[in-house]
Amino acid sequence: MSLLRCENVTKRFGGLVAVDDVTFEIKHGEIMAIVGPNGAGKTTMFNLINGVFPADEGKIWFEDMDVTDFPAYKRAHLGMGRTFQIPRPFSSATVQENIAIGAMFGASGSETSTDMAMEMADHYIDLIGLKEHRDKPAGGLTPIEKKLVEIARALAMKPKLLLMDEAMAGMNPKDIDEMVVFIKHIRDTEGIAIVAMVEHIMRAVAGLAERVIVMHQGALLVDEPTQKALTDPRVIEVYLGKPPEDEHA
Amino acid sequence: MIFEQLSGNLIQGLVLGAVYGMATMGLSLIFGVLKVVNVGHGACIMVGAYTALFMFKQFGLSPLFAVPVAMIIGMTLGLIFYYSAIRRLLKGPELATLLATFSFGVILEETIKQLFTSEVVGYNWDLPKFDIGITVLSLSKILAAVGSILVALLLYLWFNKTRAGMAMRSVVEDDDGARVCGVNVDWEYALSFSLGIGLTVTSGVLLTMFIPVGINPYMGGPYTLKAFVIAVLGGLASPYGAFFGGVVFGLVENGSYTLFAMIPGVEPFAMTRFFSFVMLLVILLIRPTGILKAK
Amino acid sequence: MKNTEKYLPVIPVLVAYAALLAYGVLIPGKWQIASQLAFYCALGQAFNLFMGMTGYVDFGYVAFLGVGSYGMALPIYHLSDKGLGLWLIVIGIFLAAVFSFILSLAVGAVALRLRGAYFAIATIGVNEGFRFLIEGARIWNGSEGLLFFLHMRTAFGKQTATAISNYWADGMVFAVAIVAAIMTLIYMRNKVGYALTALREDEDAAKVMGINVTKYKITAFITSAVLAGILGATAWSLKYSYVYPSDVFEIHYTVEAIINVLLGGAGTLLGPLVGGIIYGVSKYFLAIILPGFQLLIFAPVIIAIIVLFPEGTVGMLKKKVIGTPLEKYII
Amino acid sequence: MLKVEKLESGYGSMQVLWGPDLEVKAGSITSLLGPNGAGKSTLLWTILGTVTPTNGKVYFEGQDVTDLPAHKKVNLGLTMVPEGKNLFKEMTVFDNLSMGAYRKEAQEVKQENLELVYSMFPILAERKDQLAGSLSGGQQQMVTIGRALMTKPKFIMMDEPSQGLAPKLIMEIFQTIVKMKEEIGLTILLVEQNAAASLGAADYVYVMHEGSIKAEGTPDEIKGSDEIKEAYLGM
């Protein structure tokens, strides 16, 4: 059984086809990356998977349940977590409260009281190493700390699938390497599938993902194991471009 | 008989609708450029009504002369308010600009109340009336409608034919695009707010040419409501959409008045106002981006 | 956090209301001022439950006080000779709650699907729309309103009726203020409050966290509306023995609610209390010094607060006490 | 012509630029390469002035323009072809181009510039009365470039002009860029992901990654160097 299956998913905005007939699967516990140049439709794909807006065509299955028409919050209850490209913590709430909100309303939210959620939050605060910031409003943190809080908040939802939108944008190489180790660690300890959208930081893709999906102009170009995907000539063309003179050859 | 009454009222509605349309263009302009909803819209209309009233009573000047004066007053008020508050709130939460424009309206109302008392007043501009068979139209009403159409037309020409108007349109379309063309976008923001308030105050003058009575500091409330109905009809961000929305609204309002008047035991005037509220909710529910918009 | 510790902030609230009550009861001639202040506090507390916690502005808020006042007026007006005695007040409060519940459900079902500015636009006509429905369709005596001074005497006897208008109605306003404050604290300490904080900060992120935002917005909206309804029933109907549609749907009460909340600090527990008292006291003195100028002075104050101190009095105080023992008490 | 020193900027609390240094010589095409998210677009918007720099300096023709607002920089002859095109979609092609000639100096030579744009992109002359939003992606790109030319610039920053275009069109766009340098004498700072095409057109190249400059040199020096592969593919 696959964890998530997208079947012929299409999304249009006005005349623009943002996601064009895309089909792929995500297995339990795997780390997959979606890459592609700007405007390839990756963020739209993310938004379709977790229900920020509905697909125009096609079906989305989560653990063999048809979730195509589910709103975002219901998909979260089923076990989809998400982080944003530019971190969006709840600024006025403390770090602990931010993470507790994930626990309260996520996959096991209905059985989690606020007190339990606060305790669970402490566990994740330890995990991301922000103990000294526990009672500070999240709005005052540095961007990287915000990112960590967002990841912890998503983890506290107990997701089966964690969608990370450019988790490493704006980080320096050292932070990226640490983040790669951290993401692998949480996959191993929490046993969740992770889909990271890291379209530009190839160093992270290569170090992190087991499988890569390359999108280009809304369509799925390549779906292969990482090494194979990154050496695929079509991928290199999408990234490096084809020299103009090749057109005449 | 009923049909005649209805068609007579519809013609009145068409004429009033043109004024309504003009009275909403300022609201749509401000929303279009700044994404700010001017909750004090009705109060600005009220200021225009007092401008016309004051010039008529004090100097015996026809309301037509009040039009440019109202424009200047409105634009000045708009600039002051933009630079003292709105500019600093544009990046904040929506709540902030909503409360600020709301307070702006209250300031206008209370200032006018202090200057003119809260007495309900009116004036009588004696112009000939024309009987066109099914209804009687006064010259004053026709002038109001023609004036409104002229203002709308001027705005259209300004937007489409002048360098300054095109610059503002370009900001509505894409502010970064405007920047790379060398447009001072911050100034365009200020100008559009100022122009929006100016147009609204001016529309208050034209409205008194249509309805020269019932002028009081708190007369704006119903107009705010009507303007919102009209603006969402026309798509909220489009001044021309607003103009056509106004015409449609004028027709619907006068049509529904006729129908309510036929129901016994009902006050048609109040019911028409209730109806505009229901219309607002229904439009927002079905299509918040506007019904008249092509796409 | 332990349960007792969680609810510690209720202490300053109770102390403040007790002090206000004592001021009114113990010092001769101050009851009216104290109860007027309590009204502003109650109005702010109830309004804050929605506006402060969600960040949405309801410009038609006074409509809930309006229908609530009808909820109280109608049974007294129609059933005064049925020998129900004080049960009439119970029925009135119940009806006030039901009316405001129904209206908030109807408005909320439409308006709360909309965001930000569109929500505000949808609500701006609620009070006017409802007023004109009552006047236009001549419901509940239409524009003539309901006058039930004599009905009160018939129902409760002359002495009790006077006592109700002069004391018990005000006492109930205190009760509404305290209940509203306690509801706020309960919400803050439970999932509702966390959900509201999340959606106020970032509605899309909240959805992605599994929060059914519409459900929680409606919860806060209805709670806030029902409290307003009961406030209208007690502070207006019981106190003045009449209801005019042009009075009880007057938008200025919405303005006052906004001022009370902003002065104190939106989304805080103590804010509306502090804001209500600051507003009430300054309005009282302004009425003496500059009669008729209150709103003209307060409207620019709103703008000044939004531009300069968006957090309000308590919001700033809250920041000051972080790290001190007072932290547990002030939210 | 343009000099950037230790520029830092970002959005809210998220810093994107970490102090890149850069110099563009008059009459050259300088190419700025780097993966998506490297901060290239942010660098251009910071140079233009819509993103406020928190640190560092921008000099244009020797003058410190760090704190000048965007419209004043355009008045000095600096403009940009933005990546998202930022067209006025509900305005005609002609009106879009007219907006390019907004500043006073550009008004005076509007007719000549219009002819120049139409001679470079004849299709725009044919479509001048169509709404810009109704054009194809490639034609929209032409309008954006045309609009920038209408401002009578000395210096144009181009953000990914080839993005989303078919290979044949990419070639045409690059030919146009070279023409702009050689025939009109413009100085161009070119941001591209399409490294191969960009290297062919450029006189000098900077490689940007994670908000700062990682390598620079002539196209021949950069071609085949490991820095590019490292920056692009992490291999």
Coordinates of C-alpha atoms in Angstrom, one line a residue, chain B residues 88-246:
Chain B
R88 CA 1.8 53.4 8.2
L89 CA -0.8 50.8 8.4
L90 CA -0.6 49.4 4.8
K91 CA 1.8 46.6 5.9
G92 CA 0.0 45.8 9.1
P93 CA -3.1 43.5 9.6
E94 CA -6.3 44.3 7.7
L95 CA -7.9 45.0 11.0
A96 CA -5.8 48.2 11.4
T97 CA -6.9 49.9 8.2
L98 CA -10.5 48.9 8.7
L99 CA -10.6 50.4 12.2
A100 CA -8.7 53.5 11.0
T101 CA -11.0 54.3 8.1
F102 CA -13.9 53.6 10.4
S103 CA -12.6 56.1 12.9
F104 CA -11.9 58.6 10.0
G105 CA -15.6 58.4 9.2
V106 CA -16.5 59.0 12.9
I107 CA -14.2 62.1 13.0
L108 CA -15.9 63.5 9.9
E109 CA -19.4 62.9 11.4
E110 CA -18.5 64.4 14.7
T111 CA -16.8 67.4 13.2
I112 CA -19.8 68.2 11.0
K113 CA -22.1 67.7 14.0
Q114 CA -20.1 70.3 15.9
L115 CA -20.1 72.7 13.0
F116 CA -23.7 72.3 11.8
T117 CA -25.5 70.5 14.7
S118 CA -27.1 67.1 14.2
E119 CA -30.4 68.6 12.9
V120 CA -31.8 67.0 9.7
V121 CA -31.7 69.7 7.1
G122 CA -32.3 70.2 3.4
Y123 CA -32.4 72.9 0.8
N124 CA -34.7 73.7 -2.1
W125 CA -33.1 74.3 -5.4
D126 CA -36.0 75.4 -7.6
L127 CA -35.5 74.0 -11.0
P128 CA -38.2 73.0 -13.5
K129 CA -39.6 69.5 -13.7
F130 CA -40.4 67.5 -16.8
D131 CA -43.3 65.2 -17.1
I132 CA -42.3 62.4 -19.4
G133 CA -45.6 60.6 -19.2
I134 CA -44.8 57.7 -16.8
T135 CA -42.8 59.8 -14.3
V136 CA -41.7 63.3 -13.5
L137 CA -38.0 64.1 -13.6
S138 CA -36.7 67.3 -12.2
L139 CA -33.9 69.1 -14.0
S140 CA -31.9 68.9 -10.8
K141 CA -32.0 65.1 -10.9
I142 CA -31.1 65.0 -14.6
L143 CA -28.1 67.4 -13.9
A144 CA -27.0 65.1 -11.1
A145 CA -27.1 62.1 -13.3
V146 CA -25.4 63.9 -16.2
G147 CA -22.8 65.3 -13.8
S148 CA -22.1 61.8 -12.5
I149 CA -21.7 60.3 -16.0
L150 CA -19.4 63.2 -16.8
V151 CA -17.2 62.6 -13.8
A152 CA -17.1 58.9 -14.6
L153 CA -16.2 59.7 -18.2
L154 CA -13.5 62.2 -17.1
L155 CA -12.1 59.6 -14.8
Y156 CA -12.1 57.1 -17.7
L157 CA -10.4 59.5 -20.0
W158 CA -7.9 60.4 -17.3
F159 CA -7.1 56.8 -16.7
N160 CA -6.8 55.9 -20.3
K161 CA -5.4 58.9 -22.1
T162 CA -3.2 60.8 -19.7
R163 CA 0.3 60.0 -18.5
A164 CA -0.7 60.5 -14.9
G165 CA -3.8 58.3 -15.2
M166 CA -1.9 55.6 -16.9
A167 CA 0.7 55.6 -14.2
M168 CA -2.0 55.0 -11.6
R169 CA -3.5 52.3 -13.7
S170 CA -0.1 50.7 -14.0
V171 CA 0.1 50.6 -10.2
V172 CA -3.2 48.8 -10.0
E173 CA -2.0 46.3 -12.6
D174 CA 1.4 45.6 -11.1
D175 CA 3.3 47.8 -8.8
D176 CA 6.7 46.3 -9.4
G177 CA 6.1 46.8 -13.1
A178 CA 5.3 50.4 -12.4
R179 CA 8.5 50.8 -10.4
V180 CA 10.7 49.6 -13.2
C181 CA 9.1 52.2 -15.5
G182 CA 10.1 54.9 -13.1
V183 CA 6.7 55.5 -11.5
N184 CA 6.8 56.8 -7.9
V185 CA 4.6 54.1 -6.5
D186 CA 4.4 55.6 -3.0
W187 CA 3.1 58.8 -4.4
E188 CA 0.6 57.0 -6.5
Y189 CA -0.8 55.3 -3.4
A190 CA -1.2 58.7 -1.7
L191 CA -2.7 60.2 -4.8
S192 CA -5.2 57.4 -5.4
F193 CA -6.4 57.6 -1.8
S194 CA -6.7 61.3 -2.1
L195 CA -8.5 61.0 -5.4
G196 CA -10.8 58.3 -4.0
I197 CA -11.9 60.4 -1.1
G198 CA -12.2 63.4 -3.5
L199 CA -14.5 61.5 -5.8
T200 CA -16.6 60.3 -2.9
V201 CA -17.0 63.8 -1.4
T202 CA -17.9 65.1 -4.8
S203 CA -20.5 62.4 -5.2
G204 CA -22.1 63.7 -2.0
V205 CA -22.8 66.9 -3.8
L206 CA -24.4 65.1 -6.7
L207 CA -26.5 63.0 -4.4
T208 CA -28.0 66.1 -2.8
M209 CA -28.9 67.3 -6.3
F210 CA -30.9 64.1 -6.5
I211 CA -32.1 64.1 -2.9
P212 CA -31.7 67.6 -1.4
V213 CA -33.3 66.6 1.9
G214 CA -32.5 64.4 4.9
I215 CA -29.0 65.9 5.2
N216 CA -27.5 65.2 8.7
P217 CA -24.1 64.2 10.1
Y218 CA -25.1 60.5 10.3
M219 CA -26.7 60.2 6.9
G220 CA -23.7 58.3 5.6
G221 CA -24.4 54.9 7.1
P222 CA -26.9 53.7 4.6
Y223 CA -24.7 55.0 1.8
T224 CA -21.7 53.0 3.1
L225 CA -23.9 49.9 3.0
K226 CA -25.2 50.7 -0.5
A227 CA -21.8 51.4 -1.8
F228 CA -20.5 48.1 -0.5
V229 CA -23.4 46.3 -2.3
I230 CA -22.6 48.2 -5.5
A231 CA -18.9 47.7 -5.1
V232 CA -19.1 44.0 -4.7
L233 CA -21.6 43.9 -7.6
G234 CA -19.0 45.5 -9.8
G235 CA -16.1 43.5 -8.5
L236 CA -14.8 45.7 -5.6
A237 CA -11.5 46.7 -7.3
S238 CA -12.9 48.2 -10.5
P239 CA -14.2 51.8 -10.6
Y240 CA -16.0 51.2 -13.9
G241 CA -17.5 48.0 -12.5
A242 CA -18.7 50.1 -9.6
F243 CA -20.3 52.6 -12.0
F244 CA -22.3 49.9 -13.7
G245 CA -23.0 48.2 -10.4
G246 CA -24.5 51.6 -9.3

